[in-house]
Amino acid sequence: MSKIKIAIIGYGNLGKSIETGLLQSDDMELFGVFTRRDPNTLETTTKGVSVYHLDEVENLKDRIDVAILCGGSMSDLPVQGPLIASLMNTVDGYDNHALINEYFNHMDEASKKAQKLSVVASGWDPGMFSINRILAEAILPVGETYTFWGEGVSQGHSDAIRRISGVKHAVQYTVPIKSAIDAVKNGDMPTLSVKDKHKRICYVVAETGADLTKIEHDIKTMPNYFEPYETKVHFISHDELLKNHQGLPHGGLVIRYGQTGLNNEHHQMIQYQLKLDSNPDFTARVLLAYARAAYRLNKEGASGAKTIADIAPAYLINLSAEEIRKKLI
């Protein structure tokens, strides 16, 4: 059988991880990388990769099975997503929870017109954590669900800071508040706002002469990203950032604490945890699994946008139904 041809749209940390992730995917192959930069200046991790300017993607659409969109959720995906979805099947990790319905609707319209399929918001949160929240609440309808992120580097939030005028580079850490996790695990079923569960710590390299006060204000008041969290901003040198903040760890917890029995006398807890050495590597593997699903579903005639809630797990893995029943059921 011919392999699923994957295009990488954007070549930052996530794009590079898609490239290396394809080396572990026997049923897929890399068609090429598309970039807004001069293709001649881009050096890929593996040799022999074709690199194209993003403007060329329409001319090559019939040679690509699925495009994985690796741009940022703040400003790249809202523009690039519907454009690419009007040409071919797509997968992305759009992670602005507050605006997912709006983004979904744009992608759904573009994909349906093209009779293609787009899987949106399919990283690990939204994504794998979303699946676990759905399963847990379906199984334990009486209870509370709690999601904690970190401690780790948020690629989306770091990218959002880097879009602020006067910022040369930045890394943002999401840090869960331990007392909140302890209260949940103790069965207290506390009422927690997002501010009660996490704080955000930012390390920023500013451009020479930039207004540091304004940068800090712009970070702390950014809706859907930093407001209303407790946010600390540290201005550091570029050398310090390179020395101390080059890793990309992350992870988190989804906890469902529920009650069952005639009088809710039985206490049940479901917990799903991720501990990631490399956030982009793991996110890339999730996106690749859903790229396989997008390809298969579109071959069956499905079109429009879908989230991970709409896709059966059997579409994700490179096994037959018989193999799944034998090995995994």
Coordinates of C-alpha atoms in Angstrom, one line a residue:
M1 CA 0.0 0.0 0.0
S2 CA 1.2 3.5 -0.7
K3 CA 2.1 5.6 2.3
I4 CA 0.1 8.6 3.6
K5 CA 1.9 11.7 2.3
I6 CA 2.3 14.4 5.1
A7 CA 3.0 18.0 4.6
I8 CA 4.4 20.1 7.5
I9 CA 3.1 23.7 7.5
G10 CA 5.5 25.7 9.6
Y11 CA 9.0 24.6 10.8
G12 CA 9.4 25.5 14.5
N13 CA 9.8 23.1 17.4
L14 CA 6.5 21.3 16.5
G15 CA 7.3 21.0 12.8
K16 CA 10.7 19.5 13.6
S17 CA 9.1 17.0 15.9
I18 CA 6.6 16.0 13.2
E19 CA 9.5 15.4 10.9
T20 CA 11.3 13.1 13.4
G21 CA 8.0 11.5 14.4
L22 CA 7.4 10.3 10.9
L23 CA 10.5 8.1 11.2
Q24 CA 8.4 6.0 13.6
S25 CA 5.3 5.9 11.4
D26 CA 5.6 3.0 8.9
D27 CA 2.4 4.0 7.0
M28 CA 3.4 7.6 6.5
E29 CA 6.0 9.6 4.7
L30 CA 7.0 13.3 4.6
F31 CA 6.1 15.0 1.4
G32 CA 7.8 18.3 2.4
V33 CA 8.0 21.3 4.6
F34 CA 6.2 24.5 3.8
T35 CA 7.5 27.8 5.3
R36 CA 7.0 31.5 5.0
R37 CA 10.8 31.9 5.1
D38 CA 13.1 31.7 2.1
P39 CA 13.1 27.9 1.5
N40 CA 16.8 28.1 0.6
T41 CA 17.7 29.3 4.1
L42 CA 15.9 26.5 6.0
E43 CA 17.9 23.6 7.2
T44 CA 15.9 20.5 8.1
T45 CA 16.8 18.0 10.8
T46 CA 16.9 15.0 8.3
K47 CA 18.6 15.2 4.9
G48 CA 16.8 15.2 1.6
V49 CA 13.6 16.9 2.7
S50 CA 11.9 19.1 0.1
V51 CA 11.2 22.6 1.3
Y52 CA 8.7 24.9 -0.3
H53 CA 7.4 28.4 0.2
L54 CA 3.9 28.5 1.7
D55 CA 2.7 30.2 -1.5
E56 CA 3.4 27.0 -3.4
V57 CA 1.0 24.8 -1.3
E58 CA -2.1 25.3 -3.6
N59 CA -0.1 24.1 -6.7
L60 CA 0.9 20.9 -4.8
K61 CA -2.4 20.1 -3.1
D62 CA -3.2 17.0 -5.2
R63 CA 0.1 15.4 -4.1
I64 CA -0.5 15.8 -0.4
D65 CA -2.8 13.6 1.7
V66 CA -2.8 15.5 5.0
A67 CA -1.2 18.8 6.1
I68 CA -0.2 19.1 9.7
L69 CA -0.5 22.8 10.7
C70 CA 2.3 23.7 13.1
G71 CA 1.7 27.4 13.5
G72 CA 0.7 29.2 16.7
S73 CA -2.9 29.4 17.8
M74 CA -2.8 33.1 18.6
S75 CA -2.3 34.5 15.0
D76 CA -1.1 31.7 12.6
L77 CA -3.8 29.1 12.7
P78 CA -6.9 31.4 12.5
V79 CA -5.5 32.6 9.2
Q80 CA -3.7 29.6 7.8
G81 CA -6.1 27.0 9.0
P82 CA -9.2 27.8 6.9
L83 CA -6.9 28.6 3.9
I84 CA -5.2 25.2 4.0
A85 CA -8.4 23.4 4.9
S86 CA -9.9 24.7 1.7
L87 CA -7.3 22.7 -0.2
M88 CA -6.6 19.5 1.6
N89 CA -7.1 17.4 4.7
T90 CA -5.6 19.0 7.8
V91 CA -4.7 18.4 11.4
D92 CA -3.8 21.0 14.0
G93 CA -3.3 21.5 17.8
Y94 CA -5.3 24.7 18.1
D95 CA -5.2 25.3 21.9
N96 CA -7.1 28.5 22.6
H97 CA -9.9 26.8 24.6
A98 CA -12.1 29.9 24.8
L99 CA -12.3 30.3 21.0
I100 CA -12.4 26.6 19.8
N101 CA -16.0 26.8 18.7
E102 CA -15.3 29.9 16.6
Y103 CA -12.2 28.3 15.0
F104 CA -14.1 25.0 14.5
N105 CA -16.8 26.7 12.5
H106 CA -14.4 28.4 10.2
M107 CA -12.6 25.1 9.6
D108 CA -15.8 23.2 9.1
E109 CA -17.0 25.7 6.4
A110 CA -13.7 25.6 4.5
S111 CA -13.4 21.8 4.7
K112 CA -16.9 21.0 3.6
K113 CA -16.6 23.2 0.6
A114 CA -13.5 21.3 -0.5
Q115 CA -14.9 17.9 0.6
K116 CA -11.9 17.5 2.8
L117 CA -11.6 16.7 6.5
S118 CA -10.0 18.8 9.2
V119 CA -9.2 17.6 12.7
V120 CA -8.9 20.6 15.0
A121 CA -7.6 21.0 18.6
S122 CA -6.0 17.6 18.6
G123 CA -2.9 18.0 20.7
W124 CA -2.8 16.9 24.4
D125 CA -4.9 19.7 25.9
P126 CA -7.1 20.2 24.1
G127 CA -6.8 16.7 22.8
M128 CA -5.8 13.7 24.9
F129 CA -7.0 15.5 28.1
S130 CA -10.3 16.2 26.4
I131 CA -10.9 12.5 25.7
N132 CA -10.2 11.7 29.3
R133 CA -12.5 14.4 30.6
I134 CA -15.3 13.1 28.4
L135 CA -14.8 9.5 29.4
A136 CA -14.6 10.3 33.1
E137 CA -17.7 12.5 33.2
A138 CA -19.7 9.9 31.2
I139 CA -18.7 7.2 33.7
L140 CA -19.1 9.4 36.8
P141 CA -21.9 11.8 36.1
V142 CA -22.0 13.0 39.8
G143 CA -18.8 14.7 40.7
E144 CA -16.2 17.2 39.6
T145 CA -13.5 17.2 37.0
Y146 CA -10.2 19.0 37.6
T147 CA -7.4 19.7 35.1
F148 CA -3.9 20.7 36.1
W149 CA -1.1 21.6 33.6
G150 CA 2.6 21.5 34.3
E151 CA 5.0 22.2 35.7
G152 CA 6.3 22.8 32.2
V153 CA 6.8 25.0 29.2
S154 CA 3.7 26.0 27.3
Q155 CA 4.6 26.4 23.6
G156 CA 1.4 28.3 22.9
H157 CA 1.8 30.8 25.7
S158 CA 5.5 31.3 25.0
D159 CA 4.6 32.0 21.4
A160 CA 1.9 34.5 22.5
I161 CA 4.5 36.5 24.5
R162 CA 6.9 36.5 21.6
R163 CA 4.3 38.2 19.5
I164 CA 4.3 41.2 21.8
S165 CA 6.1 44.3 20.5
G166 CA 9.5 44.7 22.1
V167 CA 10.0 41.0 22.9
K168 CA 13.0 39.3 21.4
H169 CA 12.4 35.9 23.0
A170 CA 10.4 34.4 25.8
V171 CA 9.6 31.1 27.6
Q172 CA 6.6 30.6 29.8
Y173 CA 6.2 28.0 32.5
T174 CA 2.8 26.8 33.7
V175 CA 3.0 25.8 37.4
P176 CA 0.1 24.0 39.2
I177 CA -0.7 25.0 42.7
K178 CA 0.1 22.1 45.0
S179 CA -2.5 22.9 47.6
A180 CA -5.2 22.7 45.0
I181 CA -4.1 19.3 43.7
D182 CA -3.9 18.0 47.3
A183 CA -7.4 19.2 48.0
V184 CA -8.8 17.4 45.0
K185 CA -6.9 14.2 45.8
N186 CA -8.2 14.3 49.4
G187 CA -11.7 14.3 48.1
D188 CA -12.6 17.8 49.2
M189 CA -14.2 18.5 45.8
P190 CA -13.2 22.2 46.0
T191 CA -14.6 24.9 43.8
L192 CA -11.6 26.1 41.9
S193 CA -11.2 28.9 39.4
V194 CA -8.4 28.8 36.8
K195 CA -6.5 31.3 39.0
D196 CA -6.8 28.9 42.0
K197 CA -5.2 26.0 40.1
H198 CA -2.2 27.6 38.3
K199 CA 0.3 30.4 38.1
R200 CA 2.3 31.4 35.1
I201 CA 6.0 32.3 35.2
C202 CA 7.5 34.2 32.2
Y203 CA 11.1 34.7 31.3
V204 CA 11.5 37.4 28.7
V205 CA 14.3 38.7 26.6
A206 CA 13.4 42.2 25.6
E207 CA 14.7 44.2 22.6
T208 CA 17.2 46.9 23.4
G209 CA 15.4 50.0 24.5
A210 CA 12.0 48.3 24.8
D211 CA 9.5 49.5 27.4
L212 CA 9.6 46.8 30.0
T213 CA 6.7 48.1 32.0
K214 CA 4.5 48.0 28.9
I215 CA 5.6 44.5 28.0
E216 CA 4.8 43.2 31.5
H217 CA 1.4 44.9 31.3
D218 CA 0.7 43.5 27.9
I219 CA 1.5 40.0 29.1
K220 CA -0.5 40.1 32.3
T221 CA -3.6 41.5 30.7
M222 CA -3.6 39.2 27.6
P223 CA -7.1 37.7 27.5
N224 CA -7.5 33.9 27.2
Y225 CA -3.7 33.5 27.9
F226 CA -2.6 35.3 31.1
E227 CA -5.5 37.2 32.5
P228 CA -6.7 36.3 35.2
Y229 CA -3.8 34.0 36.3
E230 CA -1.2 35.0 38.8
T231 CA 1.6 35.9 36.4
K232 CA 5.2 36.7 37.2
V233 CA 7.4 38.3 34.5
H234 CA 11.2 38.1 34.8
F235 CA 13.4 40.0 32.3
I236 CA 16.6 38.1 31.6
S237 CA 19.5 38.2 29.1
H238 CA 19.5 36.1 26.0
D239 CA 22.5 34.2 27.4
E240 CA 20.6 33.3 30.5
L241 CA 17.7 32.1 28.5
L242 CA 19.9 29.9 26.3
K243 CA 21.6 28.5 29.5
N244 CA 18.6 27.8 31.7
H245 CA 15.5 27.7 29.6
Q246 CA 16.1 25.5 26.4
G247 CA 14.3 22.4 27.5
L248 CA 10.6 21.8 26.6
P249 CA 9.2 19.6 29.4
H250 CA 5.5 19.6 30.3
G251 CA 2.7 17.4 31.5
G252 CA -0.3 17.5 33.8
L253 CA -3.3 15.8 35.4
V254 CA -6.9 15.2 34.7
I255 CA -8.8 14.1 37.9
R256 CA -12.4 13.2 38.1
Y257 CA -13.7 12.8 41.6
G258 CA -17.1 11.2 41.6
Q259 CA -19.7 9.6 43.9
T260 CA -21.9 6.6 43.3
G261 CA -24.3 4.5 45.3
L262 CA -27.9 5.1 46.5
N263 CA -26.9 8.0 48.7
N264 CA -23.6 8.9 46.9
E265 CA -21.8 7.0 49.7
H266 CA -19.1 5.5 47.4
H267 CA -16.2 7.7 46.4
Q268 CA -14.5 7.1 43.0
M269 CA -11.5 8.7 41.4
I270 CA -10.2 8.6 37.8
Q271 CA -6.8 10.0 37.1
Y272 CA -4.9 10.5 33.9
Q273 CA -1.4 11.9 34.0
L274 CA 1.3 12.9 31.4
K275 CA 5.0 13.5 32.2
L276 CA 6.7 14.7 29.1
D277 CA 10.4 15.3 28.5
S278 CA 9.5 17.0 25.2
N279 CA 6.2 18.7 24.8
P280 CA 6.6 19.1 21.0
D281 CA 7.6 15.5 20.5
F282 CA 4.6 14.2 22.3
T283 CA 2.2 16.7 20.6
A284 CA 3.6 15.7 17.2
R285 CA 2.8 12.0 17.9
V286 CA -0.8 12.9 18.8
L287 CA -1.1 15.0 15.6
L288 CA 0.3 12.2 13.5
A289 CA -2.2 9.7 14.9
Y290 CA -5.0 12.0 14.0
A291 CA -3.5 12.6 10.6
R292 CA -3.9 8.9 10.0
A293 CA -7.5 9.2 11.1
A294 CA -8.2 12.3 8.9
Y295 CA -6.9 10.4 5.9
R296 CA -9.0 7.3 6.5
L297 CA -12.2 9.2 7.3
N298 CA -11.9 11.3 4.2
K299 CA -11.3 8.2 2.1
E300 CA -14.6 6.9 3.5
G301 CA -16.3 10.1 2.4
A302 CA -16.3 12.2 5.6
S303 CA -15.7 15.9 5.3
G304 CA -15.9 19.0 7.4
A305 CA -14.2 19.7 10.8
K306 CA -14.0 17.2 13.6
T307 CA -12.5 17.2 17.1
I308 CA -11.0 14.2 18.9
A309 CA -14.5 13.7 20.5
D310 CA -15.9 12.7 17.0
I311 CA -13.2 10.1 16.1
A312 CA -13.2 6.5 17.2
P313 CA -9.8 5.2 18.5
A314 CA -9.6 2.5 15.8
Y315 CA -8.9 5.2 13.2
L316 CA -5.8 6.3 15.1
I317 CA -3.6 3.2 15.1
N318 CA -1.9 1.4 12.2
L319 CA -3.6 -1.9 13.0
S320 CA -6.5 -3.8 11.5
A321 CA -9.7 -4.3 13.4
E322 CA -8.7 -8.0 13.9
E323 CA -5.3 -7.0 15.3
I324 CA -6.9 -4.4 17.6
R325 CA -9.2 -7.1 19.0
K326 CA -6.4 -9.6 19.5
K327 CA -3.8 -7.2 21.0
L328 CA -5.6 -4.4 22.7
I329 CA -9.2 -5.3 23.6

